[in-house]
Short mmCIF file of C-alpha atoms and ligand atoms in Angstrom, two decimals:
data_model
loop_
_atom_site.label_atom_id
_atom_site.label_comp_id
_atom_site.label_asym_id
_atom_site.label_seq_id
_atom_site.Cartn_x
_atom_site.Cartn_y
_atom_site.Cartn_z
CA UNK V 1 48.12 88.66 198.68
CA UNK V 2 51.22 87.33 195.58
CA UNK V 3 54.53 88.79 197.44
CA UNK V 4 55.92 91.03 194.84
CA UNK V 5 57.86 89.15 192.44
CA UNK V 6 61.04 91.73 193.45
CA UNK V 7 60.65 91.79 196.84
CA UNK V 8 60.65 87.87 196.89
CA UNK V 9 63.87 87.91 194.38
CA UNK V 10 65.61 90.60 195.93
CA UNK V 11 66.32 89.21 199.26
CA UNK V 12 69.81 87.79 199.65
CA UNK V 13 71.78 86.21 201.74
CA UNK V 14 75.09 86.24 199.91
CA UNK V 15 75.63 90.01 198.37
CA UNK V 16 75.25 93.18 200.89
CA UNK V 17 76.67 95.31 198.43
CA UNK V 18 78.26 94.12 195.04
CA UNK V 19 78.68 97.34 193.87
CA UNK V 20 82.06 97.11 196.05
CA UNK V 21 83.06 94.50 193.31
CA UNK V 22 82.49 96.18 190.02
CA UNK V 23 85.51 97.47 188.07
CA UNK V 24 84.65 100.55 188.05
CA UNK V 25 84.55 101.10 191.80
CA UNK V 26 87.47 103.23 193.46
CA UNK V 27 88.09 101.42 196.94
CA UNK V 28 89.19 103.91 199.86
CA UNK V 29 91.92 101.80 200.16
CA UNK V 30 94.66 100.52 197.54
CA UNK V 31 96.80 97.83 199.62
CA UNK V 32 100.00 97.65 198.37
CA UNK V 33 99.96 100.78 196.39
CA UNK V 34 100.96 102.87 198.75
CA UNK V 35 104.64 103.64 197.26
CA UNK V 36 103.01 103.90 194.00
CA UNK V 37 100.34 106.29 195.10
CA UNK V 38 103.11 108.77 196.89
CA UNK V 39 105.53 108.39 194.07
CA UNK V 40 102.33 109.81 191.24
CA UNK V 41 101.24 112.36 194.33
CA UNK V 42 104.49 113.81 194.10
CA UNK V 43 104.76 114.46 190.39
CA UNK V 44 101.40 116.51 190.97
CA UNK V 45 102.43 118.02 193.56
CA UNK V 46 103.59 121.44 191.75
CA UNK V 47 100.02 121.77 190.35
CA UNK V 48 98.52 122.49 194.06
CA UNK V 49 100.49 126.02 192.93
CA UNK V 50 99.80 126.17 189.61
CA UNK V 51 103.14 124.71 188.81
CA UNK V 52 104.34 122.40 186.10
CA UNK V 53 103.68 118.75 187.19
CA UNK V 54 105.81 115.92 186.17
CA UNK V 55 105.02 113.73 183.58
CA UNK V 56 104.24 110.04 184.76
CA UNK V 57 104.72 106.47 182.43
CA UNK V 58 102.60 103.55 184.13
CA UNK V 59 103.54 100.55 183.01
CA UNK V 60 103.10 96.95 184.35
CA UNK V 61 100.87 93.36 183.52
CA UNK V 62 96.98 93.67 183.62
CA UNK V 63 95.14 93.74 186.97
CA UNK V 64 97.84 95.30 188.43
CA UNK V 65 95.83 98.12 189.84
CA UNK V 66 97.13 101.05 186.89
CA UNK V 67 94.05 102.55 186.46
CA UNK V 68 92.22 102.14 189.89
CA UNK V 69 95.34 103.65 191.26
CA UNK V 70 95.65 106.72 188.44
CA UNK V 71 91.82 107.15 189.43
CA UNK V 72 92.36 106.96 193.33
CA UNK V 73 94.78 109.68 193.39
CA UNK V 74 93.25 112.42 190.84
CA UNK V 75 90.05 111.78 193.57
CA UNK V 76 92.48 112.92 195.94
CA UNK V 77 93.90 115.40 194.23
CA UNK V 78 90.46 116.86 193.26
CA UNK V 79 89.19 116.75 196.65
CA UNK V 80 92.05 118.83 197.92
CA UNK V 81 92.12 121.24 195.27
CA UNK V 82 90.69 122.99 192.70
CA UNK V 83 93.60 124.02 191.58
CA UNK V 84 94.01 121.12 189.29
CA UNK V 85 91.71 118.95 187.20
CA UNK V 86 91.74 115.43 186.48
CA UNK V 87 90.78 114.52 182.80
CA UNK V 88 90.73 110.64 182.38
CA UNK V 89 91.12 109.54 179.41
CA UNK V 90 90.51 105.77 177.72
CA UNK V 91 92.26 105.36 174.34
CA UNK V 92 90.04 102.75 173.44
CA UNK V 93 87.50 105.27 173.52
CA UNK V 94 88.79 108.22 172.37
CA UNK V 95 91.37 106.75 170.31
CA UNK V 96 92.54 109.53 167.60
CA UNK V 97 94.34 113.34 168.01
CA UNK V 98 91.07 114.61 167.29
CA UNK V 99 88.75 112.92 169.41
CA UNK V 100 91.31 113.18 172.50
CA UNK V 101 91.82 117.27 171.66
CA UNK V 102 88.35 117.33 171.80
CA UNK V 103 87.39 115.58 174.84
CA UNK V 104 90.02 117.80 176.73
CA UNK V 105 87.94 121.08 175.06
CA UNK V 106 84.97 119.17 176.52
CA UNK V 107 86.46 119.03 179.32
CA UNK V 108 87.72 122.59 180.12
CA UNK V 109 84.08 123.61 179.46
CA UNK V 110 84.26 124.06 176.04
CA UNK V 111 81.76 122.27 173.55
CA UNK V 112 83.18 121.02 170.01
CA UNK V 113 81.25 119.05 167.86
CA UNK V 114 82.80 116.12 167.72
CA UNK V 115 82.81 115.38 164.23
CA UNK V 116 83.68 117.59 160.90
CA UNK V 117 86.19 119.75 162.34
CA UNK V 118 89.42 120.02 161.49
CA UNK V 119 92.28 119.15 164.06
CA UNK V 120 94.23 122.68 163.77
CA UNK V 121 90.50 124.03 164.90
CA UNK V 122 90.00 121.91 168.07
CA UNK V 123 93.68 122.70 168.73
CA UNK V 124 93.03 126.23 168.96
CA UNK V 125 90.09 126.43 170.91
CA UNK V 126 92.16 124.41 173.38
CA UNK V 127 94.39 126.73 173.44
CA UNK V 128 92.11 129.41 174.04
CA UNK V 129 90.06 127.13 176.46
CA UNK V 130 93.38 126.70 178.43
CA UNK V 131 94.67 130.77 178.43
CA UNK V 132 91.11 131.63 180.28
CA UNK V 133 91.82 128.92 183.10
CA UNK V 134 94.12 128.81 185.82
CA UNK V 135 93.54 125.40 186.64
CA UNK V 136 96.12 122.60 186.00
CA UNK V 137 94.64 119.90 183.62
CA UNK V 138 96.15 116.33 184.81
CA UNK V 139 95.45 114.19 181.42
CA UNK V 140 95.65 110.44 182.13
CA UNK V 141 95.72 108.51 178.59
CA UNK V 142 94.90 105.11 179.99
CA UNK V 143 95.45 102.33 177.16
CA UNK V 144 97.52 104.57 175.56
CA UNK V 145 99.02 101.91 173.04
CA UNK V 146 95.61 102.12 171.49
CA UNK V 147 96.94 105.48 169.85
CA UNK V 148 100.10 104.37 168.78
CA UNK V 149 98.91 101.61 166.67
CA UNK V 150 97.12 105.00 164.98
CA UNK V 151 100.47 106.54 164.61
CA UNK V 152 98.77 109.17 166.53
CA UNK V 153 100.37 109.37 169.92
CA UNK V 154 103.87 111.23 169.01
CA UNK V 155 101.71 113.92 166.89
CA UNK V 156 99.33 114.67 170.19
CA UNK V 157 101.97 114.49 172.67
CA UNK V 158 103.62 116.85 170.85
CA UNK V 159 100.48 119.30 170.41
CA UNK V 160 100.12 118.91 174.48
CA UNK V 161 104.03 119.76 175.30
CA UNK V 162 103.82 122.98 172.87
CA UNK V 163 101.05 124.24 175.30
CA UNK V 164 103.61 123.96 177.73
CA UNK V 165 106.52 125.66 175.78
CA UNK V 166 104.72 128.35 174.28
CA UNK V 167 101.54 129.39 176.43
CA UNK V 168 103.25 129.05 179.69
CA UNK V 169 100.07 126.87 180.67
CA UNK V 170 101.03 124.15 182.30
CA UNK V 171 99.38 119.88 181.79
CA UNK V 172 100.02 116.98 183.34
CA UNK V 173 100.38 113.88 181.69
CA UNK V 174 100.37 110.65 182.67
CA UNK V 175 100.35 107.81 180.78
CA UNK V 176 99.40 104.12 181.07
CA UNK V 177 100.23 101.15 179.09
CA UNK V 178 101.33 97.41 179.49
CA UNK V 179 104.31 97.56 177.06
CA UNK V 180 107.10 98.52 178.77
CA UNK V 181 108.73 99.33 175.70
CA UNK V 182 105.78 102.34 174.84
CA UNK V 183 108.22 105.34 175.70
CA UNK V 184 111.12 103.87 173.27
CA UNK V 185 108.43 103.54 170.04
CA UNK V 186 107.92 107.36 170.16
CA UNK V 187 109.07 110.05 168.15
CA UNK V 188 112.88 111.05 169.85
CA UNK V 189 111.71 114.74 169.84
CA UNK V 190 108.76 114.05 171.72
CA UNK V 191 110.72 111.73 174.07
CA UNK V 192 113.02 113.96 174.97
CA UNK V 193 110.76 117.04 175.61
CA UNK V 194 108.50 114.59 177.98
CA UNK V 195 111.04 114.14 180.48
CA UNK V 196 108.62 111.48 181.97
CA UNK V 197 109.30 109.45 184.67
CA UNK V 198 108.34 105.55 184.71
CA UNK V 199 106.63 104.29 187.66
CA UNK V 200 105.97 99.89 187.66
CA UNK V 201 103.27 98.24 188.68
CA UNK V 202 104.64 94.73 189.49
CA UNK V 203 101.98 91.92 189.50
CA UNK V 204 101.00 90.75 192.89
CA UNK V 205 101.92 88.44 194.72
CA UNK V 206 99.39 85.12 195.89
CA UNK V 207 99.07 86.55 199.58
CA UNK V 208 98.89 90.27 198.44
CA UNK V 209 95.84 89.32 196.27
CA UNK V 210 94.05 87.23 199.28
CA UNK V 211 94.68 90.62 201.14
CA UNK V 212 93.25 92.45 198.37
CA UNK V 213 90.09 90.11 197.85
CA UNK V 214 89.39 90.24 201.55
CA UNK V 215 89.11 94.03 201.58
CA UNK V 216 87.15 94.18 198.47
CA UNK V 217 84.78 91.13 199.82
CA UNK V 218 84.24 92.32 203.61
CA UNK V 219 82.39 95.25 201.84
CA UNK V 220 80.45 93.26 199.20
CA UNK V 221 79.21 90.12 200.94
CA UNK V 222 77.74 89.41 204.37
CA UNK V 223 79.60 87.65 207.10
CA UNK V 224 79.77 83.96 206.41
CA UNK V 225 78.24 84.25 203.24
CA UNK V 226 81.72 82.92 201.66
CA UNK V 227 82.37 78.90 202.05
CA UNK V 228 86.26 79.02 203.86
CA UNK V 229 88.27 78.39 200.55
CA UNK V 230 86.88 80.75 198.42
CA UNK V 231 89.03 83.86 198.89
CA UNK V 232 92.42 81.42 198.93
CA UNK V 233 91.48 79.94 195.66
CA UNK V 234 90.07 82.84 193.89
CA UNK V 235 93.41 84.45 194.81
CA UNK V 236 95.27 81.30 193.88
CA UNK V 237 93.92 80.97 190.33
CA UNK V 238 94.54 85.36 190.08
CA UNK V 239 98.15 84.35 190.74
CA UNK V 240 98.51 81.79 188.35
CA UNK V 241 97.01 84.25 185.88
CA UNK V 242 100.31 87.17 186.55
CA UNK V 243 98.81 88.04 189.79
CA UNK V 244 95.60 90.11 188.00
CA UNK V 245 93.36 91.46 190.78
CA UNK V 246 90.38 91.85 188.36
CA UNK V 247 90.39 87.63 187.52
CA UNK V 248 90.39 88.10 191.09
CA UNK V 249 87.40 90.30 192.07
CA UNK V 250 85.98 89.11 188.64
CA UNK V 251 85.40 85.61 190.25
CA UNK V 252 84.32 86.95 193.22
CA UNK V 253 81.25 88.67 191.62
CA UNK V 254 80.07 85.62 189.37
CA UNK V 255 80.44 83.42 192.04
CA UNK V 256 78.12 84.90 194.00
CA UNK V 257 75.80 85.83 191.53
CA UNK V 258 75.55 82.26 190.80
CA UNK V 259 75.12 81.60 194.50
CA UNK V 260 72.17 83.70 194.21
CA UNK V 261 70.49 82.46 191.40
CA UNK V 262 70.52 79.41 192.70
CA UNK V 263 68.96 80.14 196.00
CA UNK V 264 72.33 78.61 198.23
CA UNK V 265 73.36 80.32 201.32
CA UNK V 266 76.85 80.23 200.66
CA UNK V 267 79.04 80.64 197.79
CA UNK V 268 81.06 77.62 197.76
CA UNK V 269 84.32 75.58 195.77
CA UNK V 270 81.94 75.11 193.22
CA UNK V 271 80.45 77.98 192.64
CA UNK V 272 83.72 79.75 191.87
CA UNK V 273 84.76 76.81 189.20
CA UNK V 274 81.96 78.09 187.43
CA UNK V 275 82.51 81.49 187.63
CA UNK V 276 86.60 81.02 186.38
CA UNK V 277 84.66 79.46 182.84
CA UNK V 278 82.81 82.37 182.89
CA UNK V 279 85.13 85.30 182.85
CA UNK V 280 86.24 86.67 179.82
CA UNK V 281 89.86 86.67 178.13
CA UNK V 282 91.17 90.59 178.79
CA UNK V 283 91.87 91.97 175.08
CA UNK V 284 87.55 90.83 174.95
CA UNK V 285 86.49 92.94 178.17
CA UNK V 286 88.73 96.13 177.63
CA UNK V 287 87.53 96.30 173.55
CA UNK V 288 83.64 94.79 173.78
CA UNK V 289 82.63 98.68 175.28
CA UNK V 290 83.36 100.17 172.24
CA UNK V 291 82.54 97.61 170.04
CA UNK V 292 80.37 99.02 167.16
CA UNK V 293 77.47 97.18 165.68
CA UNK V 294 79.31 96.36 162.23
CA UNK V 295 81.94 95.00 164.49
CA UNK V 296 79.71 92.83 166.72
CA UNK V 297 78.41 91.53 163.48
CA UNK V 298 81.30 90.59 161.71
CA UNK V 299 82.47 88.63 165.33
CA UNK V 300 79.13 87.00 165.20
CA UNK V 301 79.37 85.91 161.74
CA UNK V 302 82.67 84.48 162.45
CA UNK V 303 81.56 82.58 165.38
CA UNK V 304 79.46 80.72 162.91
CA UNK V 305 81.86 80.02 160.18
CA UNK V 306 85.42 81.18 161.15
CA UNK V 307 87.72 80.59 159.34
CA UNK V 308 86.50 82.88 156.12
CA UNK V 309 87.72 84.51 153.45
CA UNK V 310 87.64 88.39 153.43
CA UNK V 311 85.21 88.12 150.11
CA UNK V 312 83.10 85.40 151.70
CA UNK V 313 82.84 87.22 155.20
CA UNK V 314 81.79 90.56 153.60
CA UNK V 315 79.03 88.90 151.24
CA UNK V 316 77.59 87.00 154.47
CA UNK V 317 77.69 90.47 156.60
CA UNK V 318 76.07 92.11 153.45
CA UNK V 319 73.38 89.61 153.60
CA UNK V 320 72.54 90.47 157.19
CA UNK V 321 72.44 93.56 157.62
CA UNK V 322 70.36 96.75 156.96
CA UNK V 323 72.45 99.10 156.03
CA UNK V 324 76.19 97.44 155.16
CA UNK V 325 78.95 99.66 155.07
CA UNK V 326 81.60 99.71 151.87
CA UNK V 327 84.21 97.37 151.57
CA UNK V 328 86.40 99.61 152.09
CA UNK V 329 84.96 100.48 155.57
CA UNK V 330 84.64 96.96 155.85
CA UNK V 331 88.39 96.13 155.72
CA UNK V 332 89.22 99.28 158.44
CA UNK V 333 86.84 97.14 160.35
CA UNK V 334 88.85 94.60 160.07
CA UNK V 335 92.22 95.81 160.92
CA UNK V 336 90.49 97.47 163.91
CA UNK V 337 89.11 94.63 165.02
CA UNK V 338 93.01 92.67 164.53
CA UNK V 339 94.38 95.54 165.93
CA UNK V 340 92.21 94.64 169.03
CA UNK V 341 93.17 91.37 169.18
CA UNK V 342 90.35 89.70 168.30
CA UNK V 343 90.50 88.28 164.84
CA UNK V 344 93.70 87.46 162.84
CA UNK V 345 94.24 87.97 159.32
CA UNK V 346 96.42 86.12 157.54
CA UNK V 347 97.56 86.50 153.55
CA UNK V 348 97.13 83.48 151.45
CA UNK V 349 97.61 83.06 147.67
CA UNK V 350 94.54 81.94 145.75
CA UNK V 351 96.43 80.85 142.68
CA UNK V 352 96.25 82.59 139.44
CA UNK V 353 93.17 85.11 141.30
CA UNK V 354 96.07 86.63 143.17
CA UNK V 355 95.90 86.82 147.55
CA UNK V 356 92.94 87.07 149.81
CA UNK V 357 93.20 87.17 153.67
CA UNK V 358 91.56 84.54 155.73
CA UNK V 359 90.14 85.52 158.96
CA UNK V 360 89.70 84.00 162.15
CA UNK V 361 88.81 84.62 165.77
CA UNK V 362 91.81 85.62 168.05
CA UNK V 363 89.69 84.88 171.84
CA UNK V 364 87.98 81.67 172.48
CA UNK V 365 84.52 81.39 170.70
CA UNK V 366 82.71 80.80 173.47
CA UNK V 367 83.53 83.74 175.59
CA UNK V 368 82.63 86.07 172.37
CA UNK V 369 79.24 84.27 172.47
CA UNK V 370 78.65 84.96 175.75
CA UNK V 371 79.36 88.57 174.86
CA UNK V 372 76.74 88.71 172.56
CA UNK V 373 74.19 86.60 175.55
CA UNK V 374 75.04 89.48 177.88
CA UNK V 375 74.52 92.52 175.88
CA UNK V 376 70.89 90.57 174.47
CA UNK V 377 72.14 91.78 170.64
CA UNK V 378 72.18 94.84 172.21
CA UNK V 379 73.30 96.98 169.51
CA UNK V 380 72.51 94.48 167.08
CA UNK V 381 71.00 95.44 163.61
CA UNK V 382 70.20 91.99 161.86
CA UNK V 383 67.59 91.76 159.15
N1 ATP X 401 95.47 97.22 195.57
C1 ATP X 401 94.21 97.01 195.21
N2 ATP X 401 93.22 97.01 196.12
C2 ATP X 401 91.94 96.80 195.76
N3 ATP X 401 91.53 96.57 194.51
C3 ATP X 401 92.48 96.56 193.54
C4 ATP X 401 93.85 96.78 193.83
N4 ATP X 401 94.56 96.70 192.69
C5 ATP X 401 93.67 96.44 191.72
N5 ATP X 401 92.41 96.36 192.22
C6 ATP X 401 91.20 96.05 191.48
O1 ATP X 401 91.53 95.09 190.49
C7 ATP X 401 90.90 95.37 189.26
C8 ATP X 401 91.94 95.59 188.20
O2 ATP X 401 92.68 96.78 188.46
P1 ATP X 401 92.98 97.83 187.30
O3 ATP X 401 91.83 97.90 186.38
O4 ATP X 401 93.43 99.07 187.94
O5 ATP X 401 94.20 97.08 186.59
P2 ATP X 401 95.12 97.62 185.41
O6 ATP X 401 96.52 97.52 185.89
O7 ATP X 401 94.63 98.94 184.95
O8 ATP X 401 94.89 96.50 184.31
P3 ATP X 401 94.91 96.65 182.69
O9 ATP X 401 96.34 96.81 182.30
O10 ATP X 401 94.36 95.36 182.22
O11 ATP X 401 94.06 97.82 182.34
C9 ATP X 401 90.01 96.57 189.51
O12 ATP X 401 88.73 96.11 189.85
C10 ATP X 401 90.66 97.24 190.70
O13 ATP X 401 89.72 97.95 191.46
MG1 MG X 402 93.74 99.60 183.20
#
């Protein structure tokens, strides 16, 4: 009798479990965030009572463990308590006043729709969400510079600190970002009344992220399954790269899976080389989630004939898709889409016909093209 074609292609030698390497997986144990993980624990610690926690700035280089650790301890916290709730928050998602307000509704147990209501509306249901609980929200606002190119950050903030001045109901909020310089860009008013204290997450260091890697890969792999070097130089090339733990794990992951798709035993030296061409520039992975299909278009259009004027580009995107959007809705596109880092725009006179903008990719082309290989035009609406 055929073997079933999954039970011949599951077997493997190299992976026991690489779940233990995805990004979204919270280890039971941070290594070298243990000073980082008492100092947040201690700014929550009023909420075990109800109390007023203290507000938290995380700041430091990518892969430096801000959200895993943010994540680790509101598990913590949750498991001790119920006292308190943990409400993450990623800006990239949720990235207006609105949106954030309502999640937190959401949240508290309280369904908005989340579109066609007014601000001042979702406000007050918050509100009244928040006087019929006595629990202690924690808000984390992870990529929080994501709202401040929105102008929206100072206006929320300061919806969230009148809860605490005027309802006597207390939040937490912590907030994470890798611009140092995040707290001094916000409204003085709003400064002022979040009395936050700034916690850094320094990058690591070449023998803190072999540490790191080991933990993470005694989990993942099975013994021997990893040629001698591989750890050293994955956490070599992390280091070179401002000590980022996720280039780190990253590598770890494709390597193997390449290992595996090629039927080897081990993963070896070479194996890992392949996997470093394969992992994608950061400001691609944190934005490509909530990447819309109009977006994904005008990338892949750009991949094809970068650079382009802003006419050109819109008249080719027009031409391939169902149902284009306005060019007005076009150009927010755009600016999202430069805001994220991943195109640049740049004004050029066209003579006597006045000044266009010519657009090109920010991140290497290849790496968006893989994107689109991944996700199979997932999301993809061509004609
Ligand atoms: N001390 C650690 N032990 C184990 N894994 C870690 C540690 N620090 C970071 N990681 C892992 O490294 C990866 C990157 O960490 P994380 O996403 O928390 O970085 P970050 O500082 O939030 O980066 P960014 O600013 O780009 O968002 C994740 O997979 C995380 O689990
Ligand atoms: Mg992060």
């Amino acid at each position: 009798m055929p073997t079933n074609i999954f039970a011949k292609i599951s077997a493997s030698n190299i992976f026991k479990d690489e779940r233990y390497l995805y990004p979204e997986y919270i280890p039971e144990k941070l290594p070298f965030r243990e000073a980082q993980i008492e100092e947040i624990a201690y700014a929550l610690k009023p909420a075990l009572r109800g109390g007023k926690p203290q507000n938290l700035f995380i700041y430091g280089e990518s892969g430096t463990g801000k959200t895993v650790t943010a994540k680790y301890v509101l598990r913590e916290l949750e498991e001790y308590t119920s006292k308190a709730k943990g409400i993450y928050i990623n800006c990239f998602e949720y990235n207006t006043r609105n949106a954030i307000l309502n999640k937190l509704c959401l949240a508290l147990g309280r369904a908005v729709p989340r579109r066609g209501i007014a601000t001042d509306e979702v406000y007050a249901e918050l509100l009244s969400a928040l006087k019929r609980t006595s629990v202690v929200p924690i808000v984390v606002l992870d990529e929080v510079d994501q709202l401040v190119s929105n102008r929206n950050i100072s206006l929320l903030l300061y919806d969230l600190l009148r809860i605490v001045e005027h309802q006597q109901a207390y939040i937490g909020i912590i907030m994470i970002s890798n611009n140092a310089e995040l707290l001094a860009m916000l409204d003085s008013r709003v400064r002022s009344s979040l009395l936050s204290k700034e916690i850094l997450f320094e990058p690591y260091t070449p023998m803190q992220l072999k540490q790191i890697l080991k933990e993470r890969a005694k989990y993942a792999f099975f013994e021997n399954a990893l040629d001698k070097e591989v750890i050293n130089v994955a956490a070599a090339y992390a280091a070179k790269h401002k000590g980022d733990a996720r280039i780190a794990i990253e590598s770890l992951l494709i390597a193997g899976r390449i290992a595996e798709n090629e039927n080897a035993s081990k993963v070896t030296l070479a194996h890992l080389r392949k996997a470093f061409e394969q992992i994608k520039p950061r400001a691609l992975q944190k934005a490509e989630p909530f990447l819309d299909p109009h977006e994904k278009q005008i990338l892949a259009i750009l991949c094809r004939h970068e650079p382009l004027f802003s006419g050109k580009l819109y008249e080719l995107y027009c031409k391939q898709v169902k149902q284009p959007i306005t060019e007005r809705s076009f150009r927010k596109k755009l600016n999202r889409l430069a805001e994220l880092n991943l195109i640049e725009l740049s004004d050029v006179s066209k003579g006597i016909r006045g000044r266009t903008r010519e657009i090109r990719l920010k991140q290497p082309k290849d790496a968006i093209e893989r994107m689109f290989e991944d996700s199979q035009g997932g999301g993809f609406h061509s004609k």
